[in-house]
mmCIF file of C-alpha atoms in Angstrom:
data_model
loop_
_atom_site.group_PDB
_atom_site.id
_atom_site.type_symbol
_atom_site.label_atom_id
_atom_site.label_comp_id
_atom_site.label_asym_id
_atom_site.label_seq_id
_atom_site.Cartn_x
_atom_site.Cartn_y
_atom_site.Cartn_z
ATOM 1 C CA UNK O 1 -55.900 -15.564 -28.715
ATOM 2 C CA UNK O 2 -53.094 -13.596 -27.099
ATOM 3 C CA UNK O 3 -50.292 -15.268 -25.200
ATOM 4 C CA UNK O 4 -48.139 -13.563 -22.572
ATOM 5 C CA UNK O 5 -44.952 -12.085 -23.985
ATOM 6 C CA UNK O 6 -42.007 -14.483 -23.942
ATOM 7 C CA UNK O 7 -40.059 -12.074 -21.731
ATOM 8 C CA UNK O 8 -42.962 -11.278 -19.409
ATOM 9 C CA UNK O 9 -42.637 -11.927 -15.687
ATOM 10 C CA UNK O 10 -44.057 -14.977 -13.966
ATOM 11 C CA UNK O 11 -46.704 -12.730 -12.408
ATOM 12 C CA UNK O 12 -47.972 -11.886 -15.895
ATOM 13 C CA UNK O 13 -48.089 -15.576 -16.791
ATOM 14 C CA UNK O 14 -50.035 -16.233 -13.602
ATOM 15 C CA UNK O 15 -52.607 -13.618 -14.622
ATOM 16 C CA UNK O 16 -53.173 -15.513 -17.859
ATOM 17 C CA UNK O 17 -53.533 -18.902 -16.172
ATOM 18 C CA UNK O 18 -55.746 -17.466 -13.420
ATOM 19 C CA UNK O 19 -57.965 -15.939 -16.095
ATOM 20 C CA UNK O 20 -58.147 -19.263 -17.929
ATOM 21 C CA UNK O 21 -59.059 -21.122 -14.750
ATOM 22 C CA UNK O 22 -61.663 -18.517 -13.867
ATOM 23 C CA UNK O 23 -63.217 -18.818 -17.309
ATOM 24 C CA UNK O 24 -63.291 -22.599 -16.980
ATOM 25 C CA UNK O 25 -65.114 -22.245 -13.667
ATOM 26 C CA UNK O 26 -67.486 -19.729 -15.224
ATOM 27 C CA UNK O 27 -68.438 -22.093 -18.034
ATOM 28 C CA UNK O 28 -68.609 -25.169 -15.776
ATOM 29 C CA UNK O 29 -72.293 -24.724 -14.969
ATOM 30 C CA UNK O 30 -73.353 -22.904 -18.124
ATOM 31 C CA UNK O 31 -76.749 -24.233 -19.140
ATOM 32 C CA UNK O 32 -75.946 -23.559 -22.799
ATOM 33 C CA UNK O 33 -73.281 -26.283 -22.942
ATOM 34 C CA UNK O 34 -73.619 -30.002 -23.418
ATOM 35 C CA UNK O 35 -72.037 -32.540 -21.105
ATOM 36 C CA UNK O 36 -69.418 -33.312 -23.753
ATOM 37 C CA UNK O 37 -68.540 -29.643 -24.095
ATOM 38 C CA UNK O 38 -68.154 -29.253 -20.349
ATOM 39 C CA UNK O 39 -65.863 -32.280 -20.347
ATOM 40 C CA UNK O 40 -63.741 -30.679 -23.069
ATOM 41 C CA UNK O 41 -63.375 -27.554 -20.951
ATOM 42 C CA UNK O 42 -62.348 -29.609 -17.924
ATOM 43 C CA UNK O 43 -59.737 -31.375 -20.041
ATOM 44 C CA UNK O 44 -58.324 -28.110 -21.412
ATOM 45 C CA UNK O 45 -58.297 -26.558 -17.940
ATOM 46 C CA UNK O 46 -56.356 -29.541 -16.613
ATOM 47 C CA UNK O 47 -53.637 -28.967 -19.216
ATOM 48 C CA UNK O 48 -53.281 -25.332 -18.165
ATOM 49 C CA UNK O 49 -53.514 -26.124 -14.454
ATOM 50 C CA UNK O 50 -50.627 -28.588 -14.552
ATOM 51 C CA UNK O 51 -48.371 -25.998 -16.179
ATOM 52 C CA UNK O 52 -49.625 -23.213 -13.895
ATOM 53 C CA UNK O 53 -48.980 -25.254 -10.756
ATOM 54 C CA UNK O 54 -45.492 -26.115 -11.982
ATOM 55 C CA UNK O 55 -44.772 -22.429 -12.568
ATOM 56 C CA UNK O 56 -46.059 -21.540 -9.107
ATOM 57 C CA UNK O 57 -43.675 -24.080 -7.612
ATOM 58 C CA UNK O 58 -40.792 -22.764 -9.697
ATOM 59 C CA UNK O 59 -41.530 -19.212 -8.536
ATOM 60 C CA UNK O 60 -41.410 -20.282 -4.890
ATOM 61 C CA UNK O 61 -38.146 -22.146 -5.427
ATOM 62 C CA UNK O 62 -36.548 -19.239 -7.297
ATOM 63 C CA UNK O 63 -37.578 -16.762 -4.623
ATOM 64 C CA UNK O 64 -36.231 -18.954 -1.826
ATOM 65 C CA UNK O 65 -32.926 -19.578 -3.594
ATOM 66 C CA UNK O 66 -32.525 -15.886 -4.460
ATOM 67 C CA UNK O 67 -33.144 -14.817 -0.869
ATOM 68 C CA UNK O 68 -30.766 -17.461 0.424
ATOM 69 C CA UNK O 69 -28.040 -16.266 -1.937
ATOM 70 C CA UNK O 70 -28.614 -12.671 -0.830
ATOM 71 C CA UNK O 71 -28.148 -13.635 2.818
ATOM 72 C CA UNK O 72 -25.020 -15.658 2.106
ATOM 73 C CA UNK O 73 -23.623 -12.813 0.008
ATOM 74 C CA UNK O 74 -23.997 -10.557 3.036
ATOM 75 C CA UNK O 75 -22.380 -13.161 5.296
ATOM 76 C CA UNK O 76 -19.424 -13.465 2.960
ATOM 77 C CA UNK O 77 -19.120 -9.682 2.967
ATOM 78 C CA UNK O 78 -18.863 -9.751 6.765
ATOM 79 C CA UNK O 79 -16.174 -12.415 6.569
ATOM 80 C CA UNK O 80 -14.275 -10.192 4.132
ATOM 81 C CA UNK O 81 -14.319 -7.345 6.650
ATOM 82 C CA UNK O 82 -12.978 -9.647 9.359
ATOM 83 C CA UNK O 83 -10.337 -11.037 6.995
ATOM 84 C CA UNK O 84 -9.262 -7.450 6.268
ATOM 85 C CA UNK O 85 -8.893 -6.844 9.991
ATOM 86 C CA UNK O 86 -6.748 -9.953 10.428
ATOM 87 C CA UNK O 87 -4.514 -9.036 7.483
ATOM 88 C CA UNK O 88 -4.035 -5.594 9.006
ATOM 89 C CA UNK O 89 -3.302 -7.323 12.304
ATOM 90 C CA UNK O 90 -0.463 -9.275 10.713
ATOM 91 C CA UNK O 91 0.857 -6.058 9.196
ATOM 92 C CA UNK O 92 0.777 -4.287 12.555
ATOM 93 C CA UNK O 93 2.473 -7.213 14.294
ATOM 94 C CA UNK O 94 5.333 -7.188 11.784
ATOM 95 C CA UNK O 95 5.659 -3.388 11.789
ATOM 96 C CA UNK O 96 5.723 -3.343 15.586
ATOM 97 C CA UNK O 97 8.202 -6.220 15.610
ATOM 98 C CA UNK O 98 10.975 -7.158 13.198
ATOM 99 C CA UNK O 99 10.129 -4.534 10.540
ATOM 100 C CA UNK O 100 10.659 -1.698 13.042
ATOM 101 C CA UNK O 101 7.824 0.408 11.549
ATOM 102 C CA UNK O 102 9.176 0.181 8.000
ATOM 103 C CA UNK O 103 7.241 -1.350 5.138
ATOM 104 C CA UNK O 104 10.521 -1.487 3.238
ATOM 105 C CA UNK O 105 11.946 -3.881 5.786
ATOM 106 C CA UNK O 106 12.878 -7.274 4.219
ATOM 107 C CA UNK O 107 10.614 -9.174 6.620
ATOM 108 C CA UNK O 108 7.580 -7.034 5.771
ATOM 109 C CA UNK O 109 8.280 -7.168 2.042
ATOM 110 C CA UNK O 110 8.725 -10.949 2.234
ATOM 111 C CA UNK O 111 5.353 -11.490 3.895
ATOM 112 C CA UNK O 112 3.483 -8.871 1.854
ATOM 113 C CA UNK O 113 4.863 -9.577 -1.606
ATOM 114 C CA UNK O 114 1.639 -8.659 -3.425
ATOM 115 C CA UNK O 115 1.531 -5.179 -1.893
ATOM 116 C CA UNK O 116 0.959 -3.508 1.440
ATOM 117 C CA UNK O 117 -1.761 -4.728 3.770
ATOM 118 C CA UNK O 118 -3.896 -1.758 2.740
ATOM 119 C CA UNK O 119 -3.557 -2.679 -0.926
ATOM 120 C CA UNK O 120 -4.339 -6.341 -0.328
ATOM 121 C CA UNK O 121 -7.484 -5.574 1.643
ATOM 122 C CA UNK O 122 -8.717 -3.613 -1.386
ATOM 123 C CA UNK O 123 -8.442 -6.709 -3.598
ATOM 124 C CA UNK O 124 -11.511 -8.221 -5.233
ATOM 125 C CA UNK O 125 -13.778 -9.915 -2.744
ATOM 126 C CA UNK O 126 -13.364 -13.389 -4.197
ATOM 127 C CA UNK O 127 -9.596 -13.132 -4.673
ATOM 128 C CA UNK O 128 -8.592 -11.937 -1.225
ATOM 129 C CA UNK O 129 -8.694 -15.351 0.509
ATOM 130 C CA UNK O 130 -5.981 -16.661 -1.820
ATOM 131 C CA UNK O 131 -3.838 -13.607 -1.085
ATOM 132 C CA UNK O 132 -4.412 -14.118 2.644
ATOM 133 C CA UNK O 133 -3.368 -17.747 2.297
ATOM 134 C CA UNK O 134 -0.061 -16.715 0.724
ATOM 135 C CA UNK O 135 0.535 -14.200 3.499
ATOM 136 C CA UNK O 136 -0.154 -16.890 6.085
ATOM 137 C CA UNK O 137 2.210 -19.327 4.396
ATOM 138 C CA UNK O 138 5.056 -16.814 4.228
ATOM 139 C CA UNK O 139 4.409 -15.611 7.774
ATOM 140 C CA UNK O 140 4.889 -19.169 9.015
ATOM 141 C CA UNK O 141 8.456 -19.116 7.670
ATOM 142 C CA UNK O 142 9.419 -15.939 9.508
ATOM 143 C CA UNK O 143 11.385 -16.233 12.741
ATOM 144 C CA UNK O 144 9.328 -15.999 15.896
ATOM 145 C CA UNK O 145 8.661 -12.539 17.303
ATOM 146 C CA UNK O 146 6.253 -11.101 19.887
ATOM 147 C CA UNK O 147 2.726 -11.027 18.493
ATOM 148 C CA UNK O 148 3.418 -13.421 15.631
ATOM 149 C CA UNK O 149 1.528 -16.397 17.062
ATOM 150 C CA UNK O 150 -1.610 -14.379 17.824
ATOM 151 C CA UNK O 151 -1.609 -12.654 14.417
ATOM 152 C CA UNK O 152 -1.000 -15.962 12.667
ATOM 153 C CA UNK O 153 -3.793 -17.737 14.536
ATOM 154 C CA UNK O 154 -6.224 -14.883 13.937
ATOM 155 C CA UNK O 155 -5.552 -14.815 10.205
ATOM 156 C CA UNK O 156 -5.755 -18.605 9.919
ATOM 157 C CA UNK O 157 -9.171 -18.672 11.599
ATOM 158 C CA UNK O 158 -10.513 -15.783 9.517
ATOM 159 C CA UNK O 159 -9.227 -17.372 6.319
ATOM 160 C CA UNK O 160 -10.865 -20.708 7.077
ATOM 161 C CA UNK O 161 -14.208 -19.055 7.811
ATOM 162 C CA UNK O 162 -13.952 -16.919 4.667
ATOM 163 C CA UNK O 163 -13.365 -19.993 2.529
ATOM 164 C CA UNK O 164 -16.317 -21.786 4.113
ATOM 165 C CA UNK O 165 -18.537 -18.742 3.550
ATOM 166 C CA UNK O 166 -17.370 -18.417 -0.047
ATOM 167 C CA UNK O 167 -18.068 -22.077 -0.772
ATOM 168 C CA UNK O 168 -21.552 -21.722 0.705
ATOM 169 C CA UNK O 169 -22.156 -18.636 -1.433
ATOM 170 C CA UNK O 170 -20.934 -20.406 -4.573
ATOM 171 C CA UNK O 171 -23.355 -23.255 -3.925
ATOM 172 C CA UNK O 172 -26.213 -20.848 -3.251
ATOM 173 C CA UNK O 173 -25.539 -18.852 -6.409
ATOM 174 C CA UNK O 174 -25.482 -22.036 -8.467
ATOM 175 C CA UNK O 175 -28.836 -23.005 -6.964
ATOM 176 C CA UNK O 176 -30.151 -19.504 -7.667
ATOM 177 C CA UNK O 177 -29.113 -19.695 -11.318
ATOM 178 C CA UNK O 178 -30.585 -23.174 -11.677
ATOM 179 C CA UNK O 179 -33.869 -22.059 -10.123
ATOM 180 C CA UNK O 180 -33.986 -19.030 -12.402
ATOM 181 C CA UNK O 181 -33.530 -21.219 -15.464
ATOM 182 C CA UNK O 182 -36.221 -23.596 -14.211
ATOM 183 C CA UNK O 183 -38.645 -20.704 -13.758
ATOM 184 C CA UNK O 184 -38.044 -19.558 -17.337
ATOM 185 C CA UNK O 185 -38.681 -23.071 -18.611
ATOM 186 C CA UNK O 186 -41.869 -23.224 -16.545
ATOM 187 C CA UNK O 187 -43.083 -20.009 -18.185
ATOM 188 C CA UNK O 188 -42.442 -21.461 -21.621
ATOM 189 C CA UNK O 189 -44.360 -24.567 -20.574
ATOM 190 C CA UNK O 190 -47.305 -22.353 -19.631
ATOM 191 C CA UNK O 191 -47.241 -20.763 -23.089
ATOM 192 C CA UNK O 192 -47.231 -24.215 -24.659
ATOM 193 C CA UNK O 193 -50.103 -25.317 -22.404
ATOM 194 C CA UNK O 194 -52.180 -22.272 -23.330
ATOM 195 C CA UNK O 195 -51.570 -22.939 -27.020
ATOM 196 C CA UNK O 196 -52.553 -26.573 -26.591
ATOM 197 C CA UNK O 197 -55.671 -25.635 -24.652
ATOM 198 C CA UNK O 198 -56.593 -23.174 -27.387
ATOM 199 C CA UNK O 199 -56.405 -25.934 -29.970
ATOM 200 C CA UNK O 200 -58.490 -28.237 -27.802
ATOM 201 C CA UNK O 201 -61.181 -25.600 -27.334
ATOM 202 C CA UNK O 202 -61.247 -24.712 -31.018
ATOM 203 C CA UNK O 203 -61.863 -28.374 -31.770
ATOM 204 C CA UNK O 204 -64.553 -28.706 -29.099
ATOM 205 C CA UNK O 205 -66.299 -25.462 -30.086
ATOM 206 C CA UNK O 206 -66.020 -25.033 -33.853
ATOM 207 C CA UNK O 207 -67.275 -21.678 -35.043
ATOM 208 C CA UNK O 208 -67.659 -20.341 -31.488
ATOM 209 C CA UNK O 209 -64.725 -17.958 -31.488
ATOM 210 C CA UNK O 210 -66.116 -15.663 -28.791
ATOM 211 C CA UNK O 211 -66.549 -18.558 -26.385
ATOM 212 C CA UNK O 212 -63.031 -19.836 -27.045
ATOM 213 C CA UNK O 213 -61.482 -16.378 -26.736
ATOM 214 C CA UNK O 214 -63.182 -15.852 -23.380
ATOM 215 C CA UNK O 215 -60.599 -18.186 -21.857
ATOM 216 C CA UNK O 216 -57.696 -15.961 -22.842
ATOM 217 C CA UNK O 217 -56.699 -12.664 -21.301
ATOM 218 C CA UNK O 218 -56.677 -9.793 -23.771
ATOM 219 C CA UNK O 219 -55.398 -6.242 -23.554
ATOM 220 C CA UNK O 220 -58.401 -5.070 -25.548
ATOM 221 C CA UNK O 221 -60.668 -6.538 -22.898
ATOM 222 C CA UNK O 222 -58.751 -4.742 -20.165
ATOM 223 C CA UNK O 223 -59.064 -1.404 -21.951
ATOM 224 C CA UNK O 224 -62.735 -1.898 -22.784
ATOM 225 C CA UNK O 225 -63.737 -2.946 -19.284
ATOM 226 C CA UNK O 226 -61.443 -0.631 -17.311
ATOM 227 C CA UNK O 227 -64.283 1.686 -16.310
ATOM 228 C CA UNK O 228 -66.174 -1.248 -14.837
ATOM 229 C CA UNK O 229 -63.164 -2.578 -12.947
ATOM 230 C CA UNK O 230 -62.904 -5.865 -14.882
ATOM 231 C CA UNK O 231 -60.075 -7.225 -16.937
ATOM 232 C CA UNK O 232 -57.488 -4.784 -15.549
ATOM 233 C CA UNK O 233 -55.061 -7.645 -15.086
ATOM 234 C CA UNK O 234 -54.377 -7.727 -18.804
ATOM 235 C CA UNK O 235 -51.424 -5.335 -18.628
ATOM 236 C CA UNK O 236 -48.162 -7.137 -19.273
ATOM 237 C CA UNK O 237 -45.672 -4.808 -17.634
#
């Protein structure tokens, strides 16, 4: 009896459980079996089916959470672009106002203490909102000048939306990680179910190794039957 590799994908595990279920269906009306033997097969198949169905559900959940996180990652990236634009807008407003086109002006240096606007917009994606918040706070303390209110309002709105998008992404990534872990556990449960079913079948069919092994996908079977088109699902890539 060969089990799927521990590190194999869920698709490989599904091949093994599909094979087991197919074998159970194949033996269900076999005239060579007794009623008790058929019942034993049904019982073993139920053990595998429960684990297989749980894995199928975990795969769906993982896929949905991964796709959701991908979308929210893109949305947060868009918010970062807009936040960059608003930070540059504050820089332009100050340079065109009190700084008189000089980044060495005290007003500009006070607002942009962490570096120029260009340097700040190159900050790490997740760190930029905090830098923008500091800029906004220091900008509020600067004396009024033409363009300040619009630049301040634009940055405040962009910052708020960036923070909301980042929080949503954090939540989605946590869900993605949780779903990934659950899928791994579901695979391990399938391995355990296949092992249990193997033991049940060995007990129900003592000395009938070929019959018992027919429930389990084997690479040897795939190689042997390749020319006939059967068993090709045994590859565990």
